[in-house]
CSV table of N, CA and C in Angstrom, one decimal:
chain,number,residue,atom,x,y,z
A,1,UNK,N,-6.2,-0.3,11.7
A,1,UNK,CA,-5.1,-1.2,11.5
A,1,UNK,C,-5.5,-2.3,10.6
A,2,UNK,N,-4.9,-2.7,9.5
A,2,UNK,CA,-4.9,-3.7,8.4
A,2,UNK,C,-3.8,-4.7,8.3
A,3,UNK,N,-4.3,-6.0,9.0
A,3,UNK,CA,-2.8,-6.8,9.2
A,3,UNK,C,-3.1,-7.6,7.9
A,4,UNK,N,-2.3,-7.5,6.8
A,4,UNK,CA,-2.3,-7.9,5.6
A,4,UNK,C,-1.3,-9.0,5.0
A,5,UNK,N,-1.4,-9.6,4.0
A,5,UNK,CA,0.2,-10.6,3.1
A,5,UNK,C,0.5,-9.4,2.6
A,6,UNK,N,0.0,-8.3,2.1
A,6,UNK,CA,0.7,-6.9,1.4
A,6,UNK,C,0.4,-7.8,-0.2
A,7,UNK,N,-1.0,-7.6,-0.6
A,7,UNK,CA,-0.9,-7.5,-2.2
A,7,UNK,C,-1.6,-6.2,-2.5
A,8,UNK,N,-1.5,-6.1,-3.4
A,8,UNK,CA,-2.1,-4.6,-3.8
A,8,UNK,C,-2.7,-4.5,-3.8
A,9,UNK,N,-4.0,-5.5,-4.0
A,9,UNK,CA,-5.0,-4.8,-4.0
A,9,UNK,C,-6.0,-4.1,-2.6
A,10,UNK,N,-5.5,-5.3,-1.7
A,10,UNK,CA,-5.9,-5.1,-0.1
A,10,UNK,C,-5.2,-3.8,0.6
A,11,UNK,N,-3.7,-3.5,0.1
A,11,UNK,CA,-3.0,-2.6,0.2
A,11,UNK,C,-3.1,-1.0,-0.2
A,12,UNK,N,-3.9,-1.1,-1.6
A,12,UNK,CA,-4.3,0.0,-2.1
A,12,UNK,C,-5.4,0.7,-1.5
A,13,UNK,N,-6.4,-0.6,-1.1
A,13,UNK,CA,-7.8,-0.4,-0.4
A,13,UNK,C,-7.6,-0.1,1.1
A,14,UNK,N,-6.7,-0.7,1.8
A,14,UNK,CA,-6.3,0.0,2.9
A,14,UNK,C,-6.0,1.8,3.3
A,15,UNK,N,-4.8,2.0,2.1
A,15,UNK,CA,-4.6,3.2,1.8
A,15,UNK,C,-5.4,4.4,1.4
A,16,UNK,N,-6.7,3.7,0.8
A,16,UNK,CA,-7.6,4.9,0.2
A,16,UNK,C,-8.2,5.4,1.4
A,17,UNK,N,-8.4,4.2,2.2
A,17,UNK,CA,-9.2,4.4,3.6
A,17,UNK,C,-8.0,4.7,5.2
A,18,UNK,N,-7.7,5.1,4.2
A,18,UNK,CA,-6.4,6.1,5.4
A,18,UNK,C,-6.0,4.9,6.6
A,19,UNK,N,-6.3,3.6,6.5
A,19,UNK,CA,-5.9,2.4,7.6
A,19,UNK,C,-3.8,2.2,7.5
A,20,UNK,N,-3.6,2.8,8.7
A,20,UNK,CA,-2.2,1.5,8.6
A,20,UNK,C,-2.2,0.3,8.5
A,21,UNK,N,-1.1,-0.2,8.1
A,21,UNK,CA,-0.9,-1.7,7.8
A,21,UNK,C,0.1,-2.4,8.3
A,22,UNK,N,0.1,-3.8,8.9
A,22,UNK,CA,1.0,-4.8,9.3
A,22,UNK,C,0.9,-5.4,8.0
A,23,UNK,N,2.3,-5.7,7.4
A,23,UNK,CA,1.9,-6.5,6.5
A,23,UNK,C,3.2,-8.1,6.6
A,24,UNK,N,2.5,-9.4,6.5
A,24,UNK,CA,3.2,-10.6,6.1
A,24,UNK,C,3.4,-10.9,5.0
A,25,UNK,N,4.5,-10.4,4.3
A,25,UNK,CA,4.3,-10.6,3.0
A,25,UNK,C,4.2,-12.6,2.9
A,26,UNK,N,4.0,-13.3,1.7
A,26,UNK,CA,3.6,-14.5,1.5
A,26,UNK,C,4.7,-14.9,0.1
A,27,UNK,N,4.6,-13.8,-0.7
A,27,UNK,CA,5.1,-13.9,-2.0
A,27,UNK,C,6.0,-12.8,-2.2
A,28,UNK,N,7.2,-13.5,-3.8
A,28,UNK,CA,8.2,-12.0,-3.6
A,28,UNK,C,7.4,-10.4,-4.2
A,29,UNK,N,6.3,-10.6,-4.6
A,29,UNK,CA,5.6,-9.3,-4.8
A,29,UNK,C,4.9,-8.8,-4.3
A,30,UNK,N,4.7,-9.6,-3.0
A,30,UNK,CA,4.2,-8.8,-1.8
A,30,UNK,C,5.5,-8.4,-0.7
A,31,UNK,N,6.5,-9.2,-0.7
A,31,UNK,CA,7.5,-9.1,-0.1
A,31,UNK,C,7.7,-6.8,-0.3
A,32,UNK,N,8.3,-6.8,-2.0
A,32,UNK,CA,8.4,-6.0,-2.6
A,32,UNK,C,7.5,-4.6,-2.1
A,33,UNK,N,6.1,-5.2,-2.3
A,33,UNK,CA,5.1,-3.8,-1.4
A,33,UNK,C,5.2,-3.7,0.3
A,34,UNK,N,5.6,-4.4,1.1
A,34,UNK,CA,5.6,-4.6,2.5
A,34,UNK,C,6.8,-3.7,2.8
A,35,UNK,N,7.9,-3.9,2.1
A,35,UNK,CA,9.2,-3.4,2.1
A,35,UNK,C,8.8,-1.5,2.0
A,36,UNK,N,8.0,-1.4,0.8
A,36,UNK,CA,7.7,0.1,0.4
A,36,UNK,C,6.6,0.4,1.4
A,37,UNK,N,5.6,-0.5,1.9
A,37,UNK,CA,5.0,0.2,3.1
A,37,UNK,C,5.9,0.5,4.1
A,38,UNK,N,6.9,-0.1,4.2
A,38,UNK,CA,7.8,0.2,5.7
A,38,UNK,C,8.8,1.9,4.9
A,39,UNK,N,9.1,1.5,4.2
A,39,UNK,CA,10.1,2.7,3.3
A,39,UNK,C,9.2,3.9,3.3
A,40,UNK,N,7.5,3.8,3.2
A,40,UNK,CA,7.2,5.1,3.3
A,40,UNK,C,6.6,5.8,4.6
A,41,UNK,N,7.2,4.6,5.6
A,41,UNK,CA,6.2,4.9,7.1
A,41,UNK,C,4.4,4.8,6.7
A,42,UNK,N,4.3,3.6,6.3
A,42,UNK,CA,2.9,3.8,6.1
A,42,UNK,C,2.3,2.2,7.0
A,43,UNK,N,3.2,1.9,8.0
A,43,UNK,CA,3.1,0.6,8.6
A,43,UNK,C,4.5,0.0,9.0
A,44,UNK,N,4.2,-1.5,9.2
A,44,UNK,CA,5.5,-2.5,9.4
A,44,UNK,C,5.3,-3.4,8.4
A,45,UNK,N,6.6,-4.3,8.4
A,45,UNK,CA,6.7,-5.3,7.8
A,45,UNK,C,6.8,-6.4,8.9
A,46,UNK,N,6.4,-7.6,8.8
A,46,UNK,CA,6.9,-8.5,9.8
A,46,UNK,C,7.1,-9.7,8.8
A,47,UNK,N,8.4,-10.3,9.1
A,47,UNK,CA,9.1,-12.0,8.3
A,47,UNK,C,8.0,-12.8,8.8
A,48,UNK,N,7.1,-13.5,7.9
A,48,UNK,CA,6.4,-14.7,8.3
A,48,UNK,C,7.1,-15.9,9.0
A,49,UNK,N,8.6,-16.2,8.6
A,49,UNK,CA,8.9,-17.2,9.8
A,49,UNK,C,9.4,-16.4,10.7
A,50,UNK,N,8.8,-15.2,11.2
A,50,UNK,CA,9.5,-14.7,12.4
A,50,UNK,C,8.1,-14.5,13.7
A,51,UNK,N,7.0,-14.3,12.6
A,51,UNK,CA,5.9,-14.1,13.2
A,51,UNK,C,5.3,-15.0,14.3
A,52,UNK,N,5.3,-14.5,15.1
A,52,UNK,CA,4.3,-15.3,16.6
A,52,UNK,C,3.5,-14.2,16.9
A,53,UNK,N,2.6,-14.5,18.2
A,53,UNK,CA,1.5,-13.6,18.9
A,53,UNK,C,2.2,-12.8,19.3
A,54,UNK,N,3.4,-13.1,20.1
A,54,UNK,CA,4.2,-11.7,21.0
A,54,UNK,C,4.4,-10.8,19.8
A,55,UNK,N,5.0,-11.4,18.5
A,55,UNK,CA,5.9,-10.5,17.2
A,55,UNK,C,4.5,-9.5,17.5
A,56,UNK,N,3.6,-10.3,16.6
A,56,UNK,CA,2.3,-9.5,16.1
A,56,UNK,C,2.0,-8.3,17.2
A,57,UNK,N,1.5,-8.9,18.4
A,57,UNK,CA,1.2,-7.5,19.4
A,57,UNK,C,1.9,-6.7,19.4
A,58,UNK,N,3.7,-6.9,19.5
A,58,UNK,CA,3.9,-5.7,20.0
A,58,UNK,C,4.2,-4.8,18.2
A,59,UNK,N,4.6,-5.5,17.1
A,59,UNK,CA,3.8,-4.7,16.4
A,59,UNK,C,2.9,-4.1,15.7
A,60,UNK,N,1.6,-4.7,16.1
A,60,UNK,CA,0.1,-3.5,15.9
A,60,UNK,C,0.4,-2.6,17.6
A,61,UNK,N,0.8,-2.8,18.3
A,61,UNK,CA,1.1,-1.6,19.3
A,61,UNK,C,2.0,-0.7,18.9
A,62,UNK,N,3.0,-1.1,18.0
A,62,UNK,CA,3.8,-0.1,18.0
A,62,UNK,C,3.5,1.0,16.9
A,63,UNK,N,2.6,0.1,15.7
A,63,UNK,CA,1.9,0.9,14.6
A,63,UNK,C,0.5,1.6,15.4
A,64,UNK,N,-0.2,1.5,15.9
A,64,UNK,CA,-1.0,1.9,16.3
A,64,UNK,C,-1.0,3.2,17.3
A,65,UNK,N,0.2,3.2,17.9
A,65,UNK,CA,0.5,4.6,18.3
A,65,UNK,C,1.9,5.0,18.5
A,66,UNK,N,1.9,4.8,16.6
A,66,UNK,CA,2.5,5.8,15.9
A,66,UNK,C,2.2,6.8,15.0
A,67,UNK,N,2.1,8.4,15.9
A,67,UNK,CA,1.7,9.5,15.5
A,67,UNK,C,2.3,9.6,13.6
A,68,UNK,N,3.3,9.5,13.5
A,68,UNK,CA,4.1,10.0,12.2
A,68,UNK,C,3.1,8.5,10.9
A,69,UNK,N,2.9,7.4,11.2
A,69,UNK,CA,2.3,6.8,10.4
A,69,UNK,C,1.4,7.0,10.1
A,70,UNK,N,0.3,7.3,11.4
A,70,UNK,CA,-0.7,7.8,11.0
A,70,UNK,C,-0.8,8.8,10.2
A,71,UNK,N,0.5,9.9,10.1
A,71,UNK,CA,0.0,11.4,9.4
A,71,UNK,C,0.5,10.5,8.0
A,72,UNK,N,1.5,10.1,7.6
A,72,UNK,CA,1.9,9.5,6.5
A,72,UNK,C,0.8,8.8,5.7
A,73,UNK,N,0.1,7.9,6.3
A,73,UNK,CA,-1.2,7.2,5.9
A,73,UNK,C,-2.1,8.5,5.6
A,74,UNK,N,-2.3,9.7,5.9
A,74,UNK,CA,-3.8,10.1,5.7
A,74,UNK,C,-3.5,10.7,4.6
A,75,UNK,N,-1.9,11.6,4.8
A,75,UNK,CA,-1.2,11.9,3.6
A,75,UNK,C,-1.7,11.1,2.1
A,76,UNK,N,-1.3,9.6,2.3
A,76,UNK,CA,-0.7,8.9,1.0
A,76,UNK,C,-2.6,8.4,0.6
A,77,UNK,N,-3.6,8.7,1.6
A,77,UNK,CA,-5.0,8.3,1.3
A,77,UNK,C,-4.9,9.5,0.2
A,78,UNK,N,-4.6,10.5,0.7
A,78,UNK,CA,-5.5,12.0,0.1
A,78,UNK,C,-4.8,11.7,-1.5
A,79,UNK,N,-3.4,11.3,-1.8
A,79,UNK,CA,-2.9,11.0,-2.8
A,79,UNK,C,-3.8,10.0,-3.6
A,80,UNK,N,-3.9,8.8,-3.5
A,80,UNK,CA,-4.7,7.5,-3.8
A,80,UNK,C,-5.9,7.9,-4.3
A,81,UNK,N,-6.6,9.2,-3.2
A,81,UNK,CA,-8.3,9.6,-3.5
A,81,UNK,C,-8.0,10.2,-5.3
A,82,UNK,N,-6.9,11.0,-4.7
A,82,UNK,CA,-6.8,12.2,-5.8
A,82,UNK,C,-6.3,12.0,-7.1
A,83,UNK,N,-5.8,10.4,-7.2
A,83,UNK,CA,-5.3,10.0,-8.4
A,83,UNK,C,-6.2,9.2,-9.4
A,84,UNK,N,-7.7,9.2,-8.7
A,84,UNK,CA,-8.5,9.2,-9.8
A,84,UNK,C,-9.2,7.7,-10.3
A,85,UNK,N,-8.3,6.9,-9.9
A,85,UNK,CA,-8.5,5.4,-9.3
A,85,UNK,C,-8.6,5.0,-10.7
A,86,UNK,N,-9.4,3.1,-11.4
A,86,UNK,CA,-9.6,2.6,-12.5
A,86,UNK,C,-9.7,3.3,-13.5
A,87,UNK,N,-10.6,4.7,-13.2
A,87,UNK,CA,-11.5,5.2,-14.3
A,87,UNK,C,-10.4,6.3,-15.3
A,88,UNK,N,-9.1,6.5,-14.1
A,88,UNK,CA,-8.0,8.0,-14.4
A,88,UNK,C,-7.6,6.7,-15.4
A,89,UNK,N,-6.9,5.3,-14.6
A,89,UNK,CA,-5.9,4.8,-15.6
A,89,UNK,C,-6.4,4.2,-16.8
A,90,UNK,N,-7.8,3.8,-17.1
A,90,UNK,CA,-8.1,3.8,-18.4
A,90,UNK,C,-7.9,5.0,-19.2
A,91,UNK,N,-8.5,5.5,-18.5
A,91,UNK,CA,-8.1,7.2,-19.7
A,91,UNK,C,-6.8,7.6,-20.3
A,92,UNK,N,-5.8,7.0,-19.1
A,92,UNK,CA,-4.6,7.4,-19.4
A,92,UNK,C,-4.2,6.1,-20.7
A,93,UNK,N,-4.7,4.8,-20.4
A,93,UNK,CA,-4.1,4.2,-21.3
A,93,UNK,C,-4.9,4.6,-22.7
A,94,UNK,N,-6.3,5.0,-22.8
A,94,UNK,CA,-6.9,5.1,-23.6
A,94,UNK,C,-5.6,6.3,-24.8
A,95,UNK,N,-5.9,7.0,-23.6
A,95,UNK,CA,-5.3,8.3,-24.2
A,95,UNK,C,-3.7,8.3,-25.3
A,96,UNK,N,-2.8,7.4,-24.8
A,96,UNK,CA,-1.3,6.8,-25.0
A,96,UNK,C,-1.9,5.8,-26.2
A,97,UNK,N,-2.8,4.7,-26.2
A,97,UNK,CA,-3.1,3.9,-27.5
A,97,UNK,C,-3.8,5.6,-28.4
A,98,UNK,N,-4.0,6.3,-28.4
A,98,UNK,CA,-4.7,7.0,-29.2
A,98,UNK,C,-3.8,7.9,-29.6
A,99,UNK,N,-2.5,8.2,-28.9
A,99,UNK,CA,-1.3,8.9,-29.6
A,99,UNK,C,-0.6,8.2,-30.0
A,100,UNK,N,-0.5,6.8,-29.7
A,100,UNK,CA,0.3,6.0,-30.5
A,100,UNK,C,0.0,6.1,-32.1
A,101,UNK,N,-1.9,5.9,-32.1
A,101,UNK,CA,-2.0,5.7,-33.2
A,101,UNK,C,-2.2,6.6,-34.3
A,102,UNK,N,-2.3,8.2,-33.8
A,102,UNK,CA,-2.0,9.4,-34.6
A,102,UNK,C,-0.7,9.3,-34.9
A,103,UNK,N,0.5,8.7,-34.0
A,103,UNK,CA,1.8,8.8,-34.6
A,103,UNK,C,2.6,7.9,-35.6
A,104,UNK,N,1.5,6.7,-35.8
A,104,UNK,CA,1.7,6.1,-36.4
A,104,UNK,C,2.1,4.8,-35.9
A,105,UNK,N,2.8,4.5,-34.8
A,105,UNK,CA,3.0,3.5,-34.4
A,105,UNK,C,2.7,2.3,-33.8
């Protein structure tokens, strides 16, 4: 269990490592990822002005034994592993600046 603000980068690192996540978002771009952790069953979202101890317990209890998040999480890790991480997306941009510039543009 990863109780997070939901930025990406703590988010993505959670995910590689197959952890569910509570996430508080802080900001509208974490708001934004919190929202898609809840949208893919990969965790909860909780409203920071809504958050207290009771909020919090009962949801890391309710993420915590939930069977379907967990399979969702190990799912979206094996994705994350398999997408190749910094080294895929340089290549990819390498690769797009390098057809740009065969095409001229």
């Amino acid at each position: 269990m990863f109780l997070t603000h939901a930025g990406m980068n703590s988010t993505m690192e959670a995910l590689y490592f197959g952890v569910p996540l509570v996430a508080f978002p802080q900001q509208p771009e974490q708001e934004a990822t919190a929202r898609r952790i809840e949208e893919l069953g990969l965790g909860r979202r909780l409203e920071t002005a809504d958050l207290t101890a009771a909020s919090l317990l009962q949801t890391v209890s309710e993420v915590s034994g939930n069977a379907e998040i967990r399979k969702n999480v190990a799912s979206m890790s094996g994705n994350v592993r398999s997408a190749g991480g910094a080294a895929a997306a340089a290549n990819a941009i390498e690769s797009h600046v390098q057809g740009l510039r065969e095409r001229g543009s």
